[in-house]
Coordinates of C-alpha atoms in Angstrom, one line a residue:
Chain A
M1 CA 117.4 106.9 120.9
S2 CA 119.0 104.0 119.2
T3 CA 120.2 101.7 121.8
A4 CA 122.1 98.6 121.1
K5 CA 120.7 95.4 122.4
T6 CA 121.9 94.9 125.9
P7 CA 124.8 92.5 125.7
A8 CA 124.0 89.0 126.6
P9 CA 125.3 87.9 130.0
D10 CA 127.2 85.1 128.4
P11 CA 130.8 86.2 128.7
G12 CA 131.8 84.4 125.4
E13 CA 130.3 85.5 122.1
P14 CA 127.3 87.9 122.6
Q15 CA 124.3 87.2 120.4
P16 CA 124.6 88.8 116.9
L17 CA 122.0 91.3 115.9
V18 CA 121.8 89.7 112.5
E19 CA 123.2 86.4 111.5
L20 CA 123.2 84.7 108.2
D21 CA 124.0 81.0 108.2
D22 CA 124.7 79.2 104.9
V23 CA 122.3 81.5 103.1
S24 CA 121.6 80.9 99.3
K25 CA 119.6 82.7 96.7
F26 CA 118.7 81.6 93.2
Y27 CA 117.2 83.5 90.4
G28 CA 115.8 80.7 88.2
N29 CA 118.8 78.5 87.5
I30 CA 121.3 81.3 88.3
R31 CA 123.1 81.0 91.5
A32 CA 123.2 84.6 92.8
L33 CA 124.5 83.6 96.3
E34 CA 125.4 80.3 97.8
G35 CA 126.4 79.3 101.3
V36 CA 127.2 82.7 102.7
S37 CA 127.5 83.2 106.5
L38 CA 127.8 86.6 108.2
E39 CA 127.5 87.9 111.7
V40 CA 126.6 91.5 112.6
H41 CA 127.2 92.5 116.2
A42 CA 126.2 95.7 118.0
G43 CA 129.0 98.3 117.9
E44 CA 130.9 96.5 115.2
I45 CA 131.4 96.9 111.5
S46 CA 131.1 93.8 109.3
C47 CA 132.5 94.3 105.8
V48 CA 131.4 92.4 102.8
L49 CA 133.9 92.6 100.0
G50 CA 133.6 91.5 96.5
D51 CA 134.0 92.5 92.9
N52 CA 131.2 93.3 90.5
G53 CA 128.8 90.4 90.2
A54 CA 130.1 88.8 93.4
G55 CA 126.6 88.7 94.9
K56 CA 127.0 91.8 97.2
S57 CA 123.7 93.3 96.0
T58 CA 121.8 90.1 96.5
L59 CA 123.1 89.8 100.0
I60 CA 121.9 93.3 100.8
K61 CA 118.5 92.6 99.3
I62 CA 118.1 89.6 101.6
I63 CA 119.1 91.6 104.7
S64 CA 116.9 94.6 103.8
G65 CA 113.8 92.6 102.9
L66 CA 113.7 93.2 99.1
H67 CA 114.2 89.5 98.4
R68 CA 113.6 86.4 100.4
H69 CA 116.5 83.9 100.7
D70 CA 115.9 80.4 99.2
A71 CA 118.1 78.3 101.6
G72 CA 119.9 78.6 104.9
T73 CA 118.9 80.7 107.9
L74 CA 118.5 84.4 108.6
R75 CA 118.4 85.1 112.3
I76 CA 117.5 88.5 113.7
E77 CA 118.5 88.8 117.4
G78 CA 118.6 85.0 117.6
E79 CA 115.2 84.4 115.9
D80 CA 114.9 82.5 112.7
T81 CA 113.1 84.7 110.2
S82 CA 112.5 85.6 106.5
L83 CA 111.9 89.2 105.6
S84 CA 109.0 89.9 103.2
S85 CA 109.3 93.6 102.7
P86 CA 111.6 96.6 103.3
R87 CA 109.0 97.8 105.7
E88 CA 109.3 94.7 107.8
A89 CA 113.1 95.0 107.9
L90 CA 112.8 98.6 109.0
D91 CA 110.3 97.6 111.7
R92 CA 112.9 95.1 113.0
G93 CA 115.5 97.8 113.1
I94 CA 117.4 97.1 109.9
A95 CA 117.9 100.3 107.9
T96 CA 119.5 100.2 104.5
V97 CA 121.3 103.0 102.7
Y98 CA 121.6 102.3 99.0
Q99 CA 124.3 103.7 96.9
D100 CA 122.2 105.2 94.2
L101 CA 118.6 105.1 95.4
A102 CA 119.1 106.5 98.9
V103 CA 117.1 109.7 98.3
V104 CA 114.5 111.4 96.1
P105 CA 116.7 114.1 94.5
L106 CA 114.0 116.8 93.8
M107 CA 112.5 116.7 97.3
P108 CA 113.8 119.0 100.0
V109 CA 116.2 117.7 102.5
W110 CA 113.7 117.7 105.4
R111 CA 111.1 115.8 103.4
N112 CA 113.7 113.2 102.5
F113 CA 114.8 112.9 106.0
F114 CA 111.4 111.8 107.2
L115 CA 110.2 110.0 104.1
G116 CA 108.1 107.0 105.0
S117 CA 108.0 107.9 108.7
E118 CA 106.6 111.4 108.7
P119 CA 105.4 112.7 112.1
T120 CA 101.9 114.2 112.1
R121 CA 99.8 116.4 114.3
G122 CA 96.0 117.0 114.5
K123 CA 93.2 114.5 113.9
G124 CA 90.9 113.3 111.2
P125 CA 91.0 115.4 108.0
L126 CA 93.2 118.0 109.8
K127 CA 95.9 115.4 110.4
R128 CA 98.9 117.0 108.9
L129 CA 102.7 116.9 108.7
D130 CA 104.4 118.5 111.7
V131 CA 106.5 120.6 109.3
A132 CA 108.1 122.8 111.9
R133 CA 109.3 119.8 113.9
M134 CA 110.4 118.0 110.7
R135 CA 112.6 121.0 109.6
E136 CA 114.0 121.6 113.1
T137 CA 114.8 117.9 113.7
T138 CA 116.5 117.6 110.3
R139 CA 118.7 120.6 111.0
T140 CA 119.7 119.5 114.5
E141 CA 120.3 115.8 113.6
L142 CA 122.5 116.8 110.7
L143 CA 124.4 119.3 112.8
R144 CA 125.0 116.5 115.3
M145 CA 126.7 114.6 112.5
G146 CA 128.6 117.7 111.6
I147 CA 126.7 118.7 108.4
D148 CA 125.8 122.3 108.5
L149 CA 123.2 123.0 105.9
R150 CA 122.3 126.5 105.1
D151 CA 118.8 125.5 104.1
V152 CA 117.0 122.2 104.8
D153 CA 114.5 123.3 102.1
Q154 CA 117.0 122.8 99.3
P155 CA 116.4 119.8 97.1
I156 CA 118.6 117.0 98.3
G157 CA 119.9 116.5 94.8
T158 CA 121.9 119.7 95.2
L159 CA 124.0 118.2 98.0
S160 CA 127.2 116.4 97.2
G161 CA 127.3 112.6 97.0
G162 CA 129.0 112.3 100.4
E163 CA 126.5 114.7 102.1
R164 CA 123.6 112.7 100.7
Q165 CA 125.1 109.5 102.1
C166 CA 125.5 111.2 105.5
V167 CA 121.9 112.5 105.5
A168 CA 120.8 108.9 104.8
I169 CA 123.0 107.6 107.7
A170 CA 121.9 110.3 110.1
R171 CA 118.3 109.4 109.2
A172 CA 118.8 105.7 110.0
V173 CA 120.4 106.6 113.3
Y174 CA 117.7 109.0 114.2
F175 CA 114.9 106.4 113.5
G176 CA 116.5 104.0 115.9
A177 CA 118.0 101.5 113.6
K178 CA 119.9 98.7 115.3
V179 CA 121.5 97.5 112.1
L180 CA 122.7 99.8 109.3
V181 CA 123.4 98.3 105.9
L182 CA 125.5 100.5 103.6
D183 CA 125.7 99.7 100.0
E184 CA 129.1 100.9 98.6
P185 CA 128.8 104.2 100.4
T186 CA 132.2 105.3 99.1
A187 CA 132.1 103.9 95.5
A188 CA 131.3 107.2 93.7
L189 CA 133.2 109.5 96.0
G190 CA 136.6 111.2 96.0
V191 CA 139.2 110.5 98.6
K192 CA 138.2 113.3 101.0
Q193 CA 134.5 112.7 100.8
S194 CA 135.1 108.9 101.3
G195 CA 136.9 109.9 104.5
V196 CA 134.0 112.0 105.7
V197 CA 131.5 109.1 105.0
L198 CA 133.7 106.6 106.8
K199 CA 133.8 108.9 109.8
Y200 CA 130.0 108.8 110.0
V201 CA 130.0 105.1 109.6
A202 CA 132.4 104.9 112.6
A203 CA 130.1 107.4 114.4
A204 CA 127.1 105.1 113.8
R205 CA 129.2 102.2 115.1
D206 CA 130.1 104.1 118.2
A207 CA 126.4 104.9 118.8
G208 CA 126.0 101.1 119.2
L209 CA 124.7 100.1 115.9
G210 CA 125.7 97.0 114.0
V211 CA 127.0 98.1 110.6
V212 CA 127.2 96.0 107.4
L213 CA 129.5 97.8 105.0
I214 CA 129.4 96.6 101.4
T215 CA 132.4 97.7 99.4
H216 CA 134.9 96.6 96.7
N217 CA 137.6 98.7 98.3
P218 CA 139.7 96.7 100.8
H219 CA 141.5 99.9 102.0
H220 CA 138.2 101.5 103.1
A221 CA 137.0 98.3 104.6
Y222 CA 140.2 97.8 106.6
L223 CA 140.1 101.3 108.0
V224 CA 136.9 100.7 109.9
G225 CA 136.0 97.0 109.7
D226 CA 135.9 94.4 112.5
R227 CA 134.9 91.4 110.4
F228 CA 135.5 90.7 106.7
V229 CA 133.5 88.4 104.4
L230 CA 134.8 87.9 100.9
L231 CA 132.5 87.0 98.1
K232 CA 133.3 85.8 94.6
R233 CA 130.8 84.8 91.9
G234 CA 128.1 84.2 94.5
A235 CA 130.2 82.1 96.9
M236 CA 131.9 83.0 100.1
T237 CA 135.7 82.7 99.6
G238 CA 136.8 83.9 103.0
S239 CA 135.6 85.1 106.4
H240 CA 138.0 86.8 108.8
L241 CA 138.2 88.7 112.0
R242 CA 140.3 91.8 112.0
A243 CA 142.9 90.3 114.3
D244 CA 143.4 87.4 111.9
I245 CA 144.2 89.3 108.7
S246 CA 146.4 92.1 107.4
L247 CA 145.5 94.7 104.9
D248 CA 147.9 93.2 102.3
E249 CA 146.4 89.8 102.7
L250 CA 142.9 91.2 102.5
T251 CA 143.8 93.1 99.3
R252 CA 145.4 90.0 97.8
Q253 CA 142.4 87.8 98.5
M254 CA 140.1 90.5 97.3
A255 CA 142.0 90.9 94.1
G256 CA 142.1 87.2 93.6
G257 CA 145.9 86.5 93.9
N258 CA 146.9 84.9 90.6
E259 CA 144.3 86.9 88.7
L260 CA 146.2 90.0 89.6
E261 CA 149.4 88.6 88.2
D262 CA 147.6 87.7 85.0
L263 CA 146.2 91.2 84.8
R264 CA 149.6 92.7 85.2
H265 CA 150.8 90.8 82.1
E266 CA 147.9 91.8 80.1
L267 CA 148.4 95.5 80.9
E268 CA 152.1 95.5 80.1
R269 CA 152.9 98.3 77.8
A270 CA 153.0 97.3 74.2
P271 CA 155.2 99.2 71.7
V272 CA 153.5 102.0 69.9
P273 CA 153.1 101.1 66.2
T274 CA 155.3 103.1 63.9
H275 CA 152.4 104.4 61.8
L276 CA 151.1 106.2 64.9
G277 CA 154.3 107.9 65.5
G278 CA 156.0 105.4 67.8
H279 CA 159.7 105.1 67.9
P280 CA 160.1 101.6 66.7
A281 CA 163.1 100.0 68.3
K282 CA 164.0 101.5 71.5
P283 CA 160.7 101.7 73.6
A284 CA 159.9 98.1 72.6
Q285 CA 163.2 97.1 74.0
E286 CA 162.6 98.9 77.3
T287 CA 159.2 97.4 77.8
E288 CA 160.6 93.9 77.3
N289 CA 163.2 94.6 79.9
T290 CA 160.7 95.8 82.5
G291 CA 158.5 92.9 81.8
E292 CA 161.2 90.5 82.8
Chain B
M1 CA 127.9 125.3 120.1
T2 CA 124.8 124.1 118.4
A3 CA 123.3 127.5 118.9
T4 CA 126.1 129.4 117.2
A5 CA 126.2 127.0 114.3
Q6 CA 122.5 127.4 113.9
K7 CA 122.8 131.2 113.9
T8 CA 125.3 131.2 111.1
A9 CA 123.2 128.8 109.1
D10 CA 120.2 131.2 109.6
E11 CA 122.3 134.2 108.5
R12 CA 123.2 132.6 105.3
L13 CA 119.6 131.6 104.8
V14 CA 118.3 135.2 104.9
E15 CA 120.7 136.3 102.1
T16 CA 119.4 134.1 99.4
S17 CA 116.1 132.9 100.6
A18 CA 113.5 135.3 99.0
L19 CA 114.6 135.2 95.4
R20 CA 115.5 131.5 95.5
K21 CA 112.2 130.5 97.1
L22 CA 110.4 132.4 94.3
L23 CA 112.5 130.8 91.6
G24 CA 112.0 127.4 93.2
R25 CA 108.2 127.5 92.9
P26 CA 107.1 125.1 90.2
E27 CA 104.3 127.4 89.0
L28 CA 106.5 130.5 88.4
G29 CA 106.9 129.9 84.7
S30 CA 103.1 129.4 84.2
V31 CA 102.3 132.6 86.2
V32 CA 104.6 134.6 84.0
G33 CA 102.9 133.0 81.0
A34 CA 99.4 133.7 82.3
V35 CA 100.2 137.4 82.9
A36 CA 101.6 137.6 79.4
V37 CA 98.5 135.9 77.8
F38 CA 96.2 138.1 79.9
A39 CA 98.0 141.3 78.8
F40 CA 98.0 140.1 75.2
F41 CA 94.3 139.7 75.1
V42 CA 93.6 142.9 77.0
V43 CA 95.4 144.7 74.2
F44 CA 94.0 142.8 71.3
A45 CA 90.4 142.0 72.4
D46 CA 88.4 145.0 73.6
S47 CA 85.7 143.0 75.4
F48 CA 88.2 140.8 77.2
L49 CA 88.4 142.9 80.3
R50 CA 84.6 142.9 81.0
A51 CA 83.5 141.1 84.1
S52 CA 81.2 138.8 82.1
S53 CA 84.0 137.9 79.8
L54 CA 86.2 137.0 82.7
A55 CA 83.5 134.9 84.2
T56 CA 83.3 133.0 80.9
V57 CA 87.0 132.6 80.8
L58 CA 86.9 131.2 84.4
Y59 CA 84.1 128.8 83.5
A60 CA 86.1 127.5 80.5
A61 CA 89.2 127.1 82.7
S62 CA 87.2 125.4 85.5
T63 CA 85.7 122.6 83.4
L64 CA 89.2 121.7 82.3
G65 CA 90.9 122.6 85.7
I66 CA 88.7 120.2 87.6
M67 CA 90.4 117.4 85.7
A68 CA 93.8 119.1 85.5
V69 CA 94.2 118.9 89.3
P70 CA 94.1 115.1 89.7
V71 CA 96.0 114.6 86.4
A72 CA 98.7 117.0 87.8
L73 CA 98.9 115.0 91.0
L74 CA 99.1 111.8 89.0
M75 CA 101.9 113.3 86.9
I76 CA 103.8 114.4 90.1
G77 CA 103.4 110.8 91.2
G78 CA 105.1 109.7 88.0
E79 CA 102.2 108.4 85.8
F80 CA 99.9 109.4 83.0
D81 CA 96.2 108.7 82.5
L82 CA 95.2 108.8 78.8
S83 CA 91.7 107.5 79.7
A84 CA 90.9 110.7 81.7
G85 CA 89.1 112.4 78.8
V86 CA 86.7 109.7 77.9
L87 CA 86.3 108.8 81.6
V88 CA 84.4 112.1 82.0
T89 CA 82.0 111.1 79.3
S90 CA 81.6 107.6 80.8
S91 CA 80.8 109.2 84.2
A92 CA 78.0 111.3 82.6
L93 CA 76.7 108.3 80.6
I94 CA 76.6 105.9 83.5
S95 CA 74.8 108.4 85.7
S96 CA 72.2 109.3 83.1
M97 CA 71.5 105.9 81.7
F98 CA 71.3 104.2 85.1
S99 CA 68.8 106.7 86.4
Y100 CA 66.8 106.5 83.2
Q101 CA 66.7 102.8 82.8
M102 CA 66.0 102.1 86.5
T103 CA 63.6 105.0 86.6
A104 CA 65.4 105.9 89.8
N105 CA 66.0 109.2 91.5
V106 CA 68.9 110.8 89.6
W107 CA 71.0 110.8 92.8
V108 CA 71.1 107.1 92.5
G109 CA 72.7 107.4 89.1
V110 CA 75.1 110.0 90.5
G111 CA 76.2 107.6 93.2
V112 CA 76.6 104.6 90.9
S113 CA 78.6 106.8 88.6
L114 CA 81.0 107.8 91.4
L115 CA 81.5 104.1 92.3
A116 CA 82.1 103.2 88.6
T117 CA 84.7 106.0 88.0
L118 CA 86.5 105.1 91.2
A119 CA 86.5 101.5 90.2
I120 CA 88.0 102.4 86.8
G121 CA 90.6 104.3 88.7
V122 CA 91.4 101.3 90.8
F123 CA 91.5 99.1 87.6
N124 CA 94.1 101.5 86.1
G125 CA 96.1 101.6 89.3
V126 CA 96.1 97.9 89.9
M127 CA 96.9 97.0 86.3
L128 CA 99.8 99.4 86.5
T129 CA 101.3 98.2 89.7
R130 CA 100.7 94.5 89.0
T131 CA 102.1 94.4 85.5
Q132 CA 104.8 97.1 85.9
L133 CA 104.0 98.1 82.3
P134 CA 104.3 101.9 81.5
S135 CA 101.1 103.8 82.4
F136 CA 101.1 105.1 78.8
I137 CA 100.3 101.6 77.6
I138 CA 97.9 100.6 80.4
T139 CA 95.8 103.8 80.1
L140 CA 95.9 103.8 76.4
G141 CA 94.2 100.4 76.6
T142 CA 91.6 101.8 79.1
F143 CA 91.1 104.8 76.9
L144 CA 90.3 102.7 73.8
M145 CA 88.1 100.3 75.8
L146 CA 86.1 103.1 77.4
T147 CA 85.7 104.9 74.1
G148 CA 84.3 101.7 72.6
M149 CA 82.1 101.0 75.6
N150 CA 80.7 104.6 75.7
L151 CA 79.5 104.3 72.1
G152 CA 78.5 100.6 72.3
F153 CA 76.5 100.7 75.5
T154 CA 74.8 104.0 74.6
K155 CA 73.6 102.6 71.3
L156 CA 72.6 99.3 72.9
I157 CA 70.6 101.0 75.7
S158 CA 69.3 104.2 74.1
G159 CA 69.3 103.1 70.5
T160 CA 71.1 106.4 69.5
V161 CA 74.4 108.0 70.0
S162 CA 73.2 110.2 72.9
T163 CA 71.3 109.6 76.1
K164 CA 67.6 110.5 76.8
K165 CA 66.6 113.7 78.5
I166 CA 66.4 113.3 82.3
S167 CA 65.5 116.8 83.3
D168 CA 61.9 115.8 84.2
M169 CA 63.2 113.1 86.6
E170 CA 63.1 113.2 90.4
G171 CA 66.2 114.8 92.0
F172 CA 67.3 116.6 88.8
A173 CA 66.9 120.1 90.2
G174 CA 69.0 119.3 93.2
A175 CA 71.8 117.7 91.2
H176 CA 71.6 120.5 88.8
D177 CA 72.1 123.0 91.7
L178 CA 75.1 121.1 92.9
F179 CA 76.9 120.4 89.6
A180 CA 75.7 123.0 87.1
S181 CA 74.1 126.0 88.8
T182 CA 74.9 129.6 88.1
L183 CA 75.7 132.0 90.9
T184 CA 75.1 135.7 90.4
L185 CA 77.4 138.2 92.0
G186 CA 76.4 141.8 91.2
D187 CA 75.4 141.5 87.6
V188 CA 77.9 138.8 86.6
D189 CA 77.0 135.1 86.4
F190 CA 79.5 132.6 87.7
K191 CA 79.2 128.9 87.1
V192 CA 79.4 126.7 90.2
T193 CA 82.2 124.6 88.6
I194 CA 84.5 127.5 89.4
L195 CA 83.9 126.7 93.1
W196 CA 84.5 123.0 92.6
W197 CA 87.7 123.9 90.8
F198 CA 89.0 126.2 93.5
G199 CA 88.0 123.7 96.1
L200 CA 89.8 120.9 94.4
V201 CA 93.0 123.0 94.0
A202 CA 92.9 123.9 97.7
V203 CA 92.4 120.3 98.8
A204 CA 95.0 119.0 96.4
T205 CA 97.5 121.6 97.6
W206 CA 96.8 120.7 101.2
I207 CA 97.3 117.0 100.4
L208 CA 100.5 117.6 98.5
L209 CA 102.3 119.9 100.9
R210 CA 100.9 119.1 104.3
T211 CA 100.1 115.4 104.5
R212 CA 102.0 112.2 104.5
A213 CA 100.3 111.1 101.3
G214 CA 101.6 114.3 99.6
N215 CA 105.2 113.4 100.6
W216 CA 104.6 109.9 99.2
I217 CA 103.2 111.3 95.9
F218 CA 106.4 113.4 95.4
A219 CA 108.6 110.4 96.4
C220 CA 106.8 107.9 94.1
G221 CA 107.3 110.2 91.1
G222 CA 110.8 111.3 92.1
N223 CA 112.4 108.0 92.9
K224 CA 110.1 105.0 93.2
E225 CA 112.8 102.6 94.3
A226 CA 114.0 104.9 97.1
A227 CA 110.5 105.5 98.2
R228 CA 109.8 101.8 98.4
A229 CA 113.1 101.1 100.2
V230 CA 112.2 103.5 103.0
G231 CA 108.8 102.0 103.5
V232 CA 106.5 104.3 101.4
P233 CA 103.4 102.3 100.2
V234 CA 104.1 103.0 96.5
T235 CA 101.3 100.7 95.2
A236 CA 98.6 102.2 97.4
T237 CA 99.8 105.7 96.5
K238 CA 99.5 105.1 92.8
I239 CA 96.1 103.4 93.0
G240 CA 94.9 106.4 95.2
L241 CA 96.1 108.8 92.5
Y242 CA 94.2 107.0 89.8
M243 CA 91.1 107.0 92.1
G244 CA 91.7 110.8 92.3
V245 CA 91.4 111.0 88.5
G246 CA 88.2 109.0 88.8
L247 CA 86.8 111.5 91.3
G248 CA 87.7 114.4 89.1
A249 CA 86.1 112.7 86.1
W250 CA 83.0 112.1 88.2
I251 CA 82.6 115.8 89.1
A252 CA 83.3 116.9 85.5
G253 CA 81.0 114.3 84.1
Q254 CA 78.1 115.2 86.4
H255 CA 78.5 118.8 85.4
L256 CA 78.4 117.8 81.7
L257 CA 75.2 115.8 82.3
F258 CA 73.3 118.3 84.5
S259 CA 74.2 121.3 82.4
F260 CA 73.3 119.8 79.0
D261 CA 70.7 117.3 80.1
T262 CA 71.7 114.8 77.4
V263 CA 75.2 113.4 76.8
Q264 CA 76.8 112.6 73.5
S265 CA 78.6 109.3 73.8
G266 CA 81.5 110.2 71.5
E267 CA 82.6 113.2 73.5
G268 CA 85.8 113.5 75.5
V269 CA 88.3 112.0 73.1
G270 CA 91.4 114.3 73.0
N271 CA 90.6 116.1 76.3
E272 CA 93.1 113.8 78.2
L273 CA 95.9 115.6 76.3
I274 CA 94.6 119.0 77.2
Y275 CA 94.6 118.0 80.9
I276 CA 98.2 116.9 80.6
I277 CA 99.0 120.1 78.7
A278 CA 97.5 122.2 81.6
A279 CA 99.6 120.3 84.1
V280 CA 102.8 120.6 82.1
I281 CA 102.3 124.3 81.5
G282 CA 101.7 124.6 85.2
G283 CA 105.2 123.4 85.9
C284 CA 104.7 119.6 86.5
L285 CA 107.7 117.7 85.4
I286 CA 106.6 115.2 82.8
T287 CA 108.9 112.6 84.4
G288 CA 107.3 113.0 87.8
G289 CA 108.4 114.2 91.2
Y290 CA 107.9 117.9 90.7
G291 CA 104.9 120.2 90.2
S292 CA 101.9 121.7 92.0
A293 CA 98.1 121.8 92.0
V294 CA 98.1 125.6 91.8
G295 CA 100.3 125.3 88.7
S296 CA 97.7 123.1 87.0
A297 CA 95.1 125.7 87.8
V298 CA 97.2 128.4 86.2
G299 CA 97.7 126.1 83.2
A300 CA 93.9 125.7 83.0
L301 CA 93.5 129.5 83.2
I302 CA 95.9 130.0 80.3
F303 CA 93.8 127.5 78.4
G304 CA 90.6 129.3 79.3
M305 CA 92.0 132.8 78.4
T306 CA 93.4 131.6 75.1
S307 CA 90.2 129.7 74.0
K308 CA 87.9 132.5 74.9
G309 CA 90.3 135.4 74.1
I310 CA 90.5 134.3 70.5
V311 CA 86.7 134.6 70.3
Y312 CA 86.6 138.0 71.9
A313 CA 89.4 139.2 69.6
E314 CA 87.1 138.0 66.8
W315 CA 89.7 135.8 65.2
D316 CA 89.2 132.5 63.5
P317 CA 89.0 130.0 66.4
D318 CA 90.9 127.5 64.2
W319 CA 94.0 129.3 65.4
F320 CA 93.4 128.1 69.0
K321 CA 95.3 124.9 68.8
F322 CA 98.3 126.8 67.3
F323 CA 98.3 129.1 70.3
L324 CA 98.0 126.2 72.7
G325 CA 100.9 124.4 71.1
A326 CA 103.1 127.5 71.2
M327 CA 102.1 128.1 74.8
L328 CA 103.0 124.6 75.8
L329 CA 106.5 124.8 74.2
L330 CA 107.2 128.3 75.6
A331 CA 106.0 127.4 79.1
T332 CA 108.0 124.2 79.2
L333 CA 111.1 126.0 78.0
L334 CA 110.6 128.7 80.6
N335 CA 110.0 126.2 83.4
H336 CA 113.2 124.3 82.3
W337 CA 115.2 127.5 82.3
V338 CA 113.8 128.7 85.6
R339 CA 114.6 125.3 87.3
K340 CA 118.2 125.4 85.9
R341 CA 118.6 129.0 87.3
A342 CA 117.2 128.0 90.6
E343 CA 119.6 125.1 90.9
A344 CA 122.6 127.1 89.7
S345 CA 122.0 129.8 92.3
K346 CA 122.7 127.3 95.1

């Protein structure tokens, strides 16, 4: 089904599926993204890390065809390009799974699975959805990913957040995506569900897809990532291969080193005021001690 | 391994399926309501159960139901059309005045009217998708403009507030047969609009549940951004839905013209809300993404039964609006409750 691009014969670096080179995007006079470079290879996971407002969403929108970039180059399988619509990105094998708008909650699972690419049978006015095939395919594809739904007719909104992400990932894999872009797939999930989702991300990678994993959680990124790009306020502050960086260093860079130190001071426990029932002298003393 | 997993999945399916499927139907609340209204008038209005009375009820339901179907589809697609009521009048006026002024065969007017109503649908749809303004505002504008144009053009062309008679013109008999004839079954007269209505409900149900376009309509209303992101042509779907309202208005308008021969230019104001009420009573979610064409038909039937039932019960028809309002509230609450139950049972 979804096959990765045959590796280039060149023994060195194979050609990336998607490559951003010094890409920038401006909204009016606001710099949303400037000078960002990123490579996505088949069978690898490229992580994009950054805090809120770092430009992660803008980066996704450029790769998935919602916005055009203003400067720099976007190469898909080596070819300079500029995506004009999500449809075009899909046609070129780039599927995006958004954190909050991945599915239509009130629609049944099987309708969501095929949304936008519905198979039909019959001709002319009798051209109709191949409902039996849609139901069956949805069930088997989800089973393959280890999701056992009792009823593919249930509205997808009744699934848990993790299951919904997995349906969206299974869908992208089924439709032959070469590149899977995941927007904070673990952001709203608990520890266990995050683990499940990351497992499917790894499964997609093993199926030969190139994965772009957007996240603000360095722990999740380091579990599965091969490449790490750090964004801060629209600019790229770091780009590392897995071999070149440790989790601690990644976390430190992600959290912004000194900023974390400042934050620690800010969050230091202040003494509870007496009128709220605090014990005046002693706790204040202790806090001071720990602070030093 | 796959086989066993599937088997267990199927077993669990059987346990809950029947009840949940029923509760999951959008029109369930309205069917319960329709049965209640029917029983109510059977008890309180002696002549209600006669075949001729029921034919009258169906006729009243059909003239409304023809418009409730496309309005329901539009609502499922996440939009309103406040211009739908006066668009019916515009359709009749255009057809009548074009034929009369050009002294053409009435079928020419009928065709021009179809093009005009579709064009107004396109206008609504394009304005909506281009400006991204709420459909409430866009179609409120169209509603007012059409109301003014209906009155203004009619006065300009005919000199009065209504159109001239066209019953002696060429083609009238045929058009009358198509849009306003009466079919006699046994000794009961049924209006042809009932067939148009049933036909539209069937076609709309087919489109909604069995075509790609139907999938797109649900998706546009349920989550527009998600739909766009997976490649659904949201703009085309919305424009198509407004053209559907244009088509419904054309049928309803031609019925108006060919059954009454002349058209009052001020008619239709306020009907747009009744179409919306029928769709909502029928289980359409006002925020979009959920509902059915059959539901809108049941909503229209409740409307027909109430409006005629009050007459058969020999009550003051002034009470009709009160009943309609109470019905709307009850049906919406019931739908809400049913949907909650359906989701909780999972």
